Short mmCIF file of C-alpha atoms in Angstrom, two decimals:
data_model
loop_
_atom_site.label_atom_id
_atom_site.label_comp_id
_atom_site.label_asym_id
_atom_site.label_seq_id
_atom_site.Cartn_x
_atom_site.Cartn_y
_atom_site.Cartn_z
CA UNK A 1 1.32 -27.36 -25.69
CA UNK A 2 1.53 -26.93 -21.70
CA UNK A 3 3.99 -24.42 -20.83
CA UNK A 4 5.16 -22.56 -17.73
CA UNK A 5 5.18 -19.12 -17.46
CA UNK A 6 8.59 -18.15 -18.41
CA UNK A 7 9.37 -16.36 -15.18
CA UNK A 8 7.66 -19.26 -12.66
CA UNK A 9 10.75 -21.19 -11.66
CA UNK A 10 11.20 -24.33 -8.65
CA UNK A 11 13.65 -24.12 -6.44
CA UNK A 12 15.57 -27.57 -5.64
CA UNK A 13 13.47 -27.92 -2.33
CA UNK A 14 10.16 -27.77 -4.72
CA UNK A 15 9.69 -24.17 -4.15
CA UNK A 16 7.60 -22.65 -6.61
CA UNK A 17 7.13 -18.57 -7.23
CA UNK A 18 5.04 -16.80 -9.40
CA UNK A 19 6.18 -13.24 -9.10
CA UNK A 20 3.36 -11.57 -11.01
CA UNK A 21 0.71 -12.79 -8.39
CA UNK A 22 3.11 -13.38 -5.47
CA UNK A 23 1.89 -16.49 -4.85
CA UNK A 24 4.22 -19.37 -3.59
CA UNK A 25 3.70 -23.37 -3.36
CA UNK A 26 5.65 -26.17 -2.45
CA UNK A 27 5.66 -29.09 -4.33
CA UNK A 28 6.49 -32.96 -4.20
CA UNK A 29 10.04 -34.15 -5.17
CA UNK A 30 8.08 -36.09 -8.64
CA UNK A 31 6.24 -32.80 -9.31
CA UNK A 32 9.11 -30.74 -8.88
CA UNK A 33 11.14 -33.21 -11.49
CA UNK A 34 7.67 -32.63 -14.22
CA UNK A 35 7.96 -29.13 -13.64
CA UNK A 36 11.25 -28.70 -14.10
CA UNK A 37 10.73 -31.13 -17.60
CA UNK A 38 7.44 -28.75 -18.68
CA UNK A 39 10.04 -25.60 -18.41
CA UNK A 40 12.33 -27.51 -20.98
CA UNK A 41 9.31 -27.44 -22.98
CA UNK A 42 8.66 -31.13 -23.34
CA UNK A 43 6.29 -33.15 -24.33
CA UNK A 44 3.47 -35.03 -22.46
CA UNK A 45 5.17 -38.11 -24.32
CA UNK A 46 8.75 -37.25 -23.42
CA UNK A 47 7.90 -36.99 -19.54
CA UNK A 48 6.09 -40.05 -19.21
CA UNK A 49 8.78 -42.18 -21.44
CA UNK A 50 11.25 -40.54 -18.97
CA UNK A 51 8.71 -40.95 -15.37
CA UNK A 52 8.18 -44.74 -16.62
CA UNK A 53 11.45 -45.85 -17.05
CA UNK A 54 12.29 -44.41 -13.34
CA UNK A 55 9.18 -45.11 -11.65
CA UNK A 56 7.49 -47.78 -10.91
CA UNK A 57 4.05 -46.75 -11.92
CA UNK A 58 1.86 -47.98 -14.74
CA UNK A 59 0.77 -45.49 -17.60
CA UNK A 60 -2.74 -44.85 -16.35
CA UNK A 61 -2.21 -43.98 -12.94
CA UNK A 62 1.05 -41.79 -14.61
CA UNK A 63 -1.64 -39.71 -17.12
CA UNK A 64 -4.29 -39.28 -13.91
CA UNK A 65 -1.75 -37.69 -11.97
CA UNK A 66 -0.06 -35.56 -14.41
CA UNK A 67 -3.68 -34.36 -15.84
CA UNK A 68 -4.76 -33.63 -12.37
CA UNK A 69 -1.03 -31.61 -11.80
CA UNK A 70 -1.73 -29.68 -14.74
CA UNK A 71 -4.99 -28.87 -13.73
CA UNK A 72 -3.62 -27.32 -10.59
CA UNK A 73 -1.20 -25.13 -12.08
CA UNK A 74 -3.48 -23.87 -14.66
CA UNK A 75 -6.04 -22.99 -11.36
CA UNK A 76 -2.99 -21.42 -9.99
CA UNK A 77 -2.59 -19.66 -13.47
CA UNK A 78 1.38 -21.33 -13.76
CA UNK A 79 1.01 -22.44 -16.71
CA UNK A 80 0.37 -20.54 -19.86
CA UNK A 81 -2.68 -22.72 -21.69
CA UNK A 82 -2.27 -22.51 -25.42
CA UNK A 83 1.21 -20.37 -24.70
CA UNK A 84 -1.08 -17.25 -24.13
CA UNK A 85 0.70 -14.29 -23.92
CA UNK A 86 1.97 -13.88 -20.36
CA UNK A 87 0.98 -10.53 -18.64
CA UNK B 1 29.84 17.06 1.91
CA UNK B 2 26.12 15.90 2.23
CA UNK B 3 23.22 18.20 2.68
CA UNK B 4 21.72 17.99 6.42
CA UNK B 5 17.92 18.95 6.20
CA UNK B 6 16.16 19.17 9.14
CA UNK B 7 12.60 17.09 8.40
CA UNK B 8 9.74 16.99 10.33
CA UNK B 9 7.35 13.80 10.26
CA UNK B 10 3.70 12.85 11.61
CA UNK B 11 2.44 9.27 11.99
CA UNK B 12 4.55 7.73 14.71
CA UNK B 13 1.77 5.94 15.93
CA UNK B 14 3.50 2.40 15.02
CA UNK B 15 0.67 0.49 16.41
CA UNK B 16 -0.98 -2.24 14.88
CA UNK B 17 -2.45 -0.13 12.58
CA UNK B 18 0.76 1.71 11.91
CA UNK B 19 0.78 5.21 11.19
CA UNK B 20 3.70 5.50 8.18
CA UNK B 21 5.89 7.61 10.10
CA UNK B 22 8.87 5.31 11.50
CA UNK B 23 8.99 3.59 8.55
CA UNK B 24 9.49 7.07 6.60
CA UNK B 25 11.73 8.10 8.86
CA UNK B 26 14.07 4.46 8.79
CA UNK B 27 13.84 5.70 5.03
CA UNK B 28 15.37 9.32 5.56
CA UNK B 29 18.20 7.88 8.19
CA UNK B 30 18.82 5.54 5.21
CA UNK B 31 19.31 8.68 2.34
CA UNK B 32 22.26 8.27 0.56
CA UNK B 33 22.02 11.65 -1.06
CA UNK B 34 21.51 13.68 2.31
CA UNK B 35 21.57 13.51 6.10
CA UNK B 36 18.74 14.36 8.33
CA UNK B 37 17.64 15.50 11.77
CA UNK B 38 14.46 14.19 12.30
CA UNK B 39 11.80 15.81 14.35
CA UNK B 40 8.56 13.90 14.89
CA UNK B 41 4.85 15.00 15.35
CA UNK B 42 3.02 13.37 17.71
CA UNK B 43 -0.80 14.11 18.37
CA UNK B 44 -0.70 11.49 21.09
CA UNK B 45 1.68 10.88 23.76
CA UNK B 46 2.13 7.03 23.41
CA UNK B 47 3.14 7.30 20.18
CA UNK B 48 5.81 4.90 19.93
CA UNK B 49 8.04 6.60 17.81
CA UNK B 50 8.31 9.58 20.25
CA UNK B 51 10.26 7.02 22.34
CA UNK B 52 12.49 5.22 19.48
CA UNK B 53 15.57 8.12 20.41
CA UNK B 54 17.53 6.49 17.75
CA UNK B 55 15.53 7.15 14.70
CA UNK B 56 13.47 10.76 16.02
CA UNK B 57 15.89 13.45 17.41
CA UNK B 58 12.96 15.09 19.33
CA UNK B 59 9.03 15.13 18.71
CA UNK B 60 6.86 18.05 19.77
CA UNK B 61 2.75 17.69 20.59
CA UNK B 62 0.78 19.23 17.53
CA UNK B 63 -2.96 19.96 17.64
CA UNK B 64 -5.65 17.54 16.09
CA UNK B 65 -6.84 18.82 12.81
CA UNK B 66 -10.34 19.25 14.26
CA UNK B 67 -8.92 22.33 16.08
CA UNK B 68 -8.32 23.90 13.53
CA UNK B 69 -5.94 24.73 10.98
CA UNK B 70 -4.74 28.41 12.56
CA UNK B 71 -3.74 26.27 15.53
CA UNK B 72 -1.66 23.82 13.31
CA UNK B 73 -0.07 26.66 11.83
CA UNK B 74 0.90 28.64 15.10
CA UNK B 75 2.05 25.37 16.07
CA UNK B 76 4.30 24.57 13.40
CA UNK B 77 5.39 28.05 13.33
CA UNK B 78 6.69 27.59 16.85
CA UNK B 79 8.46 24.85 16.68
CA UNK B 80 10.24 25.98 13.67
CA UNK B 81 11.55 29.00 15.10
CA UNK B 82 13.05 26.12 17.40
CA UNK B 83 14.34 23.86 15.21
CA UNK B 84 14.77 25.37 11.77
CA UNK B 85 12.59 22.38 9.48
CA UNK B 86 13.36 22.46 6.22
CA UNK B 87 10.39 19.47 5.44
CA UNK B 88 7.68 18.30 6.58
CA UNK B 89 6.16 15.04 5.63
CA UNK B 90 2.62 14.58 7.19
CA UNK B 91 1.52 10.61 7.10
CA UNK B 92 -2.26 10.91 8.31
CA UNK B 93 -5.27 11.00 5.67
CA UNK B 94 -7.13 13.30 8.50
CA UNK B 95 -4.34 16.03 8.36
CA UNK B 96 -3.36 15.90 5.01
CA UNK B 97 -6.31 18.87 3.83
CA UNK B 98 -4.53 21.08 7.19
CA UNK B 99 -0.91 20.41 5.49
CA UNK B 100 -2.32 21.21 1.68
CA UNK B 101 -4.48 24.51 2.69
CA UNK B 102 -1.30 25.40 4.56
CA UNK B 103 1.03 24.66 1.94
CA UNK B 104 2.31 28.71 1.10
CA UNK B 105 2.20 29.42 4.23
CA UNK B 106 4.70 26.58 5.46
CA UNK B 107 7.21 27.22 2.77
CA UNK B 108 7.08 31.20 3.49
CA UNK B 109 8.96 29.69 6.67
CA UNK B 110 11.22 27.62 5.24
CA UNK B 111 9.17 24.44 5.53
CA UNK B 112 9.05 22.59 1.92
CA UNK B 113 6.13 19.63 1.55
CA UNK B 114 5.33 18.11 -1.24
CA UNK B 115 1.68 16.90 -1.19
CA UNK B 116 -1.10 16.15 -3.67
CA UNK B 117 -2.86 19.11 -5.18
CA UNK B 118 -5.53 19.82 -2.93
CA UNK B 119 -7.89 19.32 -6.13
CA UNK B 120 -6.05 16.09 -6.65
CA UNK B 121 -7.07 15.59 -2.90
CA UNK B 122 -10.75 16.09 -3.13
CA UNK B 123 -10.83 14.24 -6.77
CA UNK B 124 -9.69 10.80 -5.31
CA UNK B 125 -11.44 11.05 -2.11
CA UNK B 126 -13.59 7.76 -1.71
CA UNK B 127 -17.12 9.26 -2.13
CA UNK B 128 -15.47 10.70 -5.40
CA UNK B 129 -13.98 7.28 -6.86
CA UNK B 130 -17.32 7.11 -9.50
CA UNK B 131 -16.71 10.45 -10.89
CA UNK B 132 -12.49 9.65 -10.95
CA UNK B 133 -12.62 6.42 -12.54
CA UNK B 134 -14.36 7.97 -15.55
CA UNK B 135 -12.99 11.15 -15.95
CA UNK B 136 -9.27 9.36 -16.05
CA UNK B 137 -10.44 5.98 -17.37
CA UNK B 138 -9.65 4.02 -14.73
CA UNK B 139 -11.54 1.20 -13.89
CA UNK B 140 -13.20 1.46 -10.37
CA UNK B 141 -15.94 -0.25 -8.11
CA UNK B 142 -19.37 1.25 -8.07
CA UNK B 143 -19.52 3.17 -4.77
CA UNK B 144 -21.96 5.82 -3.42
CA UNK B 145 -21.87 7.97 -0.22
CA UNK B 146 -24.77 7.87 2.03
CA UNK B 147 -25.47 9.99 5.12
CA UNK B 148 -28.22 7.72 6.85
CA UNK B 149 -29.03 4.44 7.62
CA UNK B 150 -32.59 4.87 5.44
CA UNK B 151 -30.07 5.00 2.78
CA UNK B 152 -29.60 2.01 2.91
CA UNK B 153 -32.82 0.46 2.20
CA UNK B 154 -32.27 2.27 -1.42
CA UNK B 155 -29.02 0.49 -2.73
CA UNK B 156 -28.14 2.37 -5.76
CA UNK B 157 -27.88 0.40 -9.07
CA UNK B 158 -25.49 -2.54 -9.22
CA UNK B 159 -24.82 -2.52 -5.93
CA UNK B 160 -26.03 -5.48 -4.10
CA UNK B 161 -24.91 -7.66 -1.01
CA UNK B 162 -22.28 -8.34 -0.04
CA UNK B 163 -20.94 -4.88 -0.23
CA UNK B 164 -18.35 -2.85 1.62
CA UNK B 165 -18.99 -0.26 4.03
CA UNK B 166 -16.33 2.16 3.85
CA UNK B 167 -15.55 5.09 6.52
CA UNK B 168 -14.50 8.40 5.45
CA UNK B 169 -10.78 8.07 6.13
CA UNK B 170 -10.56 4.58 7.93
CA UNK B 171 -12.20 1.06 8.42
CA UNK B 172 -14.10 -0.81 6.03
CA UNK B 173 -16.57 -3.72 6.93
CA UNK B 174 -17.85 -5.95 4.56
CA UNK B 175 -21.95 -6.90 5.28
CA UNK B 176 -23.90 -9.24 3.59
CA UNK B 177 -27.84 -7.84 4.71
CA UNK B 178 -28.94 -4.58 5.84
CA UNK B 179 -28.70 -5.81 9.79
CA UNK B 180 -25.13 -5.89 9.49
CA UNK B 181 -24.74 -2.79 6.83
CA UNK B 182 -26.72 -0.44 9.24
CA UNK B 183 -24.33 -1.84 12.01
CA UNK B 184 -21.51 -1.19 10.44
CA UNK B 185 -22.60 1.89 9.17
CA UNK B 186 -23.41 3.28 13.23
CA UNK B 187 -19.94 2.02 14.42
CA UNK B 188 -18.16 3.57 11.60
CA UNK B 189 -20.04 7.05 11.49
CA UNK B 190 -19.67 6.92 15.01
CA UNK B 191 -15.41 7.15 14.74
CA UNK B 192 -15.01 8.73 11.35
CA UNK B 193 -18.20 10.63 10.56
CA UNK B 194 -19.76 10.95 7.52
CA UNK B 195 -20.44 10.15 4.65
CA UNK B 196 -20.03 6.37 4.62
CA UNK B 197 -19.62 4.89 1.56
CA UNK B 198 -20.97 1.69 0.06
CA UNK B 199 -19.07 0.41 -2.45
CA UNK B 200 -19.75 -2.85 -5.06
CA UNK B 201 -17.65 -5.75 -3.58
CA UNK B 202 -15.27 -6.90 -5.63
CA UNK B 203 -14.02 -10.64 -5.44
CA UNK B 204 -10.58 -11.05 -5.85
CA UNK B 205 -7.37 -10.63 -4.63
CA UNK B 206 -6.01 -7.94 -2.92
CA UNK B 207 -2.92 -6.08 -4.08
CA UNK B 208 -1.15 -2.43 -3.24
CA UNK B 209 1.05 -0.42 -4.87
CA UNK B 210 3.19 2.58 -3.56
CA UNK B 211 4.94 4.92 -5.60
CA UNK B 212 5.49 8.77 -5.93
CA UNK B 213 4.55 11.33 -9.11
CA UNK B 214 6.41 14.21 -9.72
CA UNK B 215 3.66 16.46 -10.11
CA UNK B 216 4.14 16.70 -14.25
CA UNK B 217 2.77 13.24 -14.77
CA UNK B 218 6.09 11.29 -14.61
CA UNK B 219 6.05 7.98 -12.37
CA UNK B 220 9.30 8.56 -9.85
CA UNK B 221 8.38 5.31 -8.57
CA UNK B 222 6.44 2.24 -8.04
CA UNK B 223 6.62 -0.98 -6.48
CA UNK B 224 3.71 -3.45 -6.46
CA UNK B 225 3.39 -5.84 -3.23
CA UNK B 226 0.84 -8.79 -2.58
CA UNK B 227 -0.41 -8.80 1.41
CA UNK B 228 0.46 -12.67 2.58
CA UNK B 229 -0.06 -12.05 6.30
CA UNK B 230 -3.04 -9.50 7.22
CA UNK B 231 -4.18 -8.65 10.68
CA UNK B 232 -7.98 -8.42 11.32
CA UNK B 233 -8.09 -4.69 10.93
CA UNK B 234 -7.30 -5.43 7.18
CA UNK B 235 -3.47 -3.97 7.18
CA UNK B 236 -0.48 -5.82 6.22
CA UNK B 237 1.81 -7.95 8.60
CA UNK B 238 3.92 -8.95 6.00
CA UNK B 239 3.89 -8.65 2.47
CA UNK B 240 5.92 -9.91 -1.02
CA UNK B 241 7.50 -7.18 -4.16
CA UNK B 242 5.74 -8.66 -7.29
CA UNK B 243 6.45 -7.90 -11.17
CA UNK B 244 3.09 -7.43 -12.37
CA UNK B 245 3.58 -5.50 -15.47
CA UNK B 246 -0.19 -4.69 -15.91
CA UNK B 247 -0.03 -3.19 -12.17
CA UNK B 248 2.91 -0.87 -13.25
CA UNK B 249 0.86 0.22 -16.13
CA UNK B 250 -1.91 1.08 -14.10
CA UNK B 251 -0.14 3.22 -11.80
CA UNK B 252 2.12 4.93 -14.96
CA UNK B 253 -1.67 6.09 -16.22
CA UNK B 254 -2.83 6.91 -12.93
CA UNK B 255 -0.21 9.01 -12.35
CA UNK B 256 0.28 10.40 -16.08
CA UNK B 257 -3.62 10.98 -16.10
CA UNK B 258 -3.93 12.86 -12.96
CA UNK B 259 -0.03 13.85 -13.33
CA UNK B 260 -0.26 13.02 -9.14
CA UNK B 261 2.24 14.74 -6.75
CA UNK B 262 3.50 13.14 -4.00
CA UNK B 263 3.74 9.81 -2.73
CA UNK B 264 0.48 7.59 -2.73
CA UNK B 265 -0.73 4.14 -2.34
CA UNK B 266 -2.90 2.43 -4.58
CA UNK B 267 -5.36 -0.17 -3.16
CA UNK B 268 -5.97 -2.87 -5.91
CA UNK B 269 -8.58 -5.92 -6.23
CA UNK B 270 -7.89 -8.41 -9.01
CA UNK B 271 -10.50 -10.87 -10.10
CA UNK B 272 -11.11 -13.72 -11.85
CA UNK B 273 -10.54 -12.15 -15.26
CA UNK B 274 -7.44 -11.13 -14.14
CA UNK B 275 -8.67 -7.21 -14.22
CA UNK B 276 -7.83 -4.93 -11.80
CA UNK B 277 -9.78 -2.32 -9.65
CA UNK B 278 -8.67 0.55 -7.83
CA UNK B 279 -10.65 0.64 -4.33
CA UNK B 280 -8.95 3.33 -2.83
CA UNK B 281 -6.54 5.77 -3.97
CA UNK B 282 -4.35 6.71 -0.26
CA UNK B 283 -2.82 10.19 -1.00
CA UNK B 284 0.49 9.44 1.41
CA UNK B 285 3.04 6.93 2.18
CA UNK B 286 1.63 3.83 3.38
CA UNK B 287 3.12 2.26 6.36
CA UNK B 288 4.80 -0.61 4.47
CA UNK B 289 6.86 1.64 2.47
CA UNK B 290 10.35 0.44 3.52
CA UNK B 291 9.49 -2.87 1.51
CA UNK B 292 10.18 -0.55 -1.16
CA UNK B 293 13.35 1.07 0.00
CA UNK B 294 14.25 -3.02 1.05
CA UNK B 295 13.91 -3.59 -2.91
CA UNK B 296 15.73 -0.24 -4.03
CA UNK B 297 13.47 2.33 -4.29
CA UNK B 298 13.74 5.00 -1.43
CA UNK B 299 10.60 6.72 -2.00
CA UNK B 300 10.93 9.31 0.88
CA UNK B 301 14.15 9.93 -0.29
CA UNK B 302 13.16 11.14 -3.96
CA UNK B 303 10.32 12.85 -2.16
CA UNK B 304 12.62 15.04 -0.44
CA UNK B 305 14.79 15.29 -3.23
CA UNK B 306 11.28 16.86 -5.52
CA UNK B 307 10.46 19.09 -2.54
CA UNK B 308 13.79 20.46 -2.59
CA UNK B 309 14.16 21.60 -6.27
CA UNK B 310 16.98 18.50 -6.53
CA UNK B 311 17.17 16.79 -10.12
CA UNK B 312 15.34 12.82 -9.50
CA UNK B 313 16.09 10.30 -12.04
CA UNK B 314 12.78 8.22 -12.06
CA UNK B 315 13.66 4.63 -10.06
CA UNK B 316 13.42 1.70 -13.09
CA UNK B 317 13.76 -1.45 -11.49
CA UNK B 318 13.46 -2.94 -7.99
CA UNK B 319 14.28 -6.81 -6.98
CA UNK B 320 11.38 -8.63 -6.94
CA UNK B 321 10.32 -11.72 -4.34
CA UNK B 322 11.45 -9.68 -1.02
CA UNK B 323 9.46 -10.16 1.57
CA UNK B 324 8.56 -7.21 4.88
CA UNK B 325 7.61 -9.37 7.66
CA UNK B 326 6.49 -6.94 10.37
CA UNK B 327 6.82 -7.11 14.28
CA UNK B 328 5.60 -5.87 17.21
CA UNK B 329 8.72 -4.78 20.06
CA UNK B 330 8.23 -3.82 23.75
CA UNK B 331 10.42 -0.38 24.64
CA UNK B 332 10.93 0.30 27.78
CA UNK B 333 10.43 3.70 28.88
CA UNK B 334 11.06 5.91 32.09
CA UNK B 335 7.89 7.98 33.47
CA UNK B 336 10.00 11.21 33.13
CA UNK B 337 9.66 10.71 29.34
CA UNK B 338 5.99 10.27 29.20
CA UNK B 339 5.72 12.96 31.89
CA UNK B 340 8.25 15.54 29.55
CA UNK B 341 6.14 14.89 26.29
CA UNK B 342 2.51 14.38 28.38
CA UNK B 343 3.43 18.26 30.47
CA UNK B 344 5.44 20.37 27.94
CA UNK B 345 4.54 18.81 25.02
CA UNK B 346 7.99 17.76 23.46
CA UNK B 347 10.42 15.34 24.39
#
């Protein structure tokens, strides 16, 4: 399951700190709304139910997106890939 | 009633390559457990902080190390019988073997210090870093000093280009063919001397920890930082307090391992395994240390505290995700100043 490292958090502006690397990012409204959702530990299923019903986006274009978002926080090491013990 | 000490401090050179010494002293003026006079060393007389009258009571002139350390001393001795120190906290690599060989001698005057061990000194010099890493475990680049540019032709074992060229106290180039090592190798003998050393480069990123060892192998303190803004000479403009747990570590074994006294800086690469590599080991303050008095750990302070016999209570936490942003500020000075410091040597 994709998780966030538990001490990563986004501010409401789409802020994002990691305060083991010091490293900061700003994200997208939308990304900032799945990151927040992938800190409450949900499911891929659960966020795109939820994206669908707000968005008007079709499920295949949704599941590109997200797969490429994940990709970019595990490149920015975010996200903890098989919940891996954080350092 | 708080103690007043009367503390003497080197590296006001806040240039942009700052020597550590305003920042120390914003440090002391910010003590809550004592007050201070401060009285700066200057070896230069553009030193800015011989001019910033509300942080240094008065600076006197002291001789360059390369003239010797009987001058230093007569020096030091003088202005003592002046102004009474009780400390002195020298901030420059290049005087820091005067201020250790010196060390009795100062505090048969009064003046406390508390420096490295001059073995810990020599043990963590650069050209040493090989022999440290594995006698205290610690994982380190390959390195090697060299004393010509014929050495260069002979790159030791697993060192290939690109590779850093590293001056004795200062500078650091990194070269990727022998055109630009012996370069770099001419400019940087040139300033420092020699040896040069030519250490593996590591890709990564680049992280620093300060801190301060009581001299028994307990960790006073240490705050890890992450350079976001560096200027080309390779020193931090601003910089972020990070929790990195496995940086903390490191430092609690380098410290416990070597049982380091004094305040330090560790120089840090990270790559992609997410391992870490000391690449220098700075046996002083480094000039960003009032990030870590920002985040709650006033590591002059404590240092003071050690060198005075005073109980410290080893700092435990600091805030992390506070940011130094540094700046450069135009003073502007009267030619009687510059003439008082330049002609009598104290102002």
């Amino acid at each position: 399951m994709t998780k966030i490292k538990s001490n990563v958090a986004v501010s409401e502006s789409g802020f994002v700190f990691n305060p083991i690397t010091g490293e900061s990012y700003s994200v997208n409204p939308v990304a900032a709304e799945i990151f927040n959702m992938l800190k409450e530990n949900k499911s891929f299923d659960e966020i795109e139910k939820e994206l669908l019903e707000k968005y008007q986006v079709d499920a295949e274009t949704l599941e590109k997106d997200f797969n490429d978002f994940i990709s970019m926080l595990k490149q920015y090491q975010i996200i903890d890939e098989n919940n891996e013990k954080e350092v | 009633m708080k103690k007043k000490y009367n503390i003497a401090v080197s590296g006001l050179n806040a240039i942009d390559s700052p020597g550590p010494g305003v920042a120390v002293i914003r440090a002391l003026r910010e003590a809550a457990s004592f007050d201070v006079r401060i009285i700066g060393l200057a070896y230069e007389s553009l030193e800015p902080g011989i001019y910033m009258h509300d942080l240094v009571d008065k600076t006197y002139h002291v001789p360059y190390p390369t003239t010797g350390i009987e001058n230093l001393f007569k020096r030091l001795e003088h202005i003592s019988s002046i102004e009474k120190i009780d400390m002195i906290i020298p901030n420059f690599d290049a005087e820091l073997y005067s201020f250790i060989k010196l060390e009795k001698r100062l505090k048969e005057i009064g003046m406390h210090t508390f420096l490295p061990t001059m073995k810990q000194f020599e043990e963590r010099h650069k050209h040493n870093l090989p022999e440290f890493g594995k006698k205290y475990d610690l994982h380190v680049p390959r390195s090697e000093p060299i004393y010509t540019v014929n050495d260069l032709y002979r790159l030791p074992e697993g060192i290939e280009y690109p590779l850093v060229v590293k001056g004795k106290y200062y500078d650091a180039s990194i070269v990727y063919n022998s055109e630009q090592a012996k370069s770099a190798f001419n400019k940087i003998s040139a300033k420092w001397g020699l040896p040069i050393i030519i250490q593996e480069f590591v890709h990564g990123t680049e992280y620093n920890v300060t801190g301060l060892g009581d001299g028994k192998g307990n960790t006073i303190s240490a705050v890890p930082m992450r350079k976001q803004y560096i200027t080309d000479k390779g020193k931090a403009w601003g910089g972020i307090s990070i929790a990195d747990k496995k940086m903390l570590e490191l430092t609690d074994k380098f410290i416990s391992q070597t049982k380091w006294r004094g305040g330090f800086e560790l120089e840090l690469m990270k790559d992609k395994k997410n391992d870490f590599y000391i690449l220098e080991i700075n046996p002083r303050i480094p000039a960003w240390v009032y990030l870590a008095v920002g985040v709650g750990q006033n590591i002059p302070e404590a240092l003071v505290n050690l060198a005075m016999g005073e109980k410290v209570e080893p700092y435990k936490t600091y805030d992390i995700g506070k940011m130094f942003i540094r700046y450069a500020y135009d003073m502007i000075v009267d030619i009687k100043e510059f003439e008082q410091i330049s002609t009598y040597g104290e102002l």
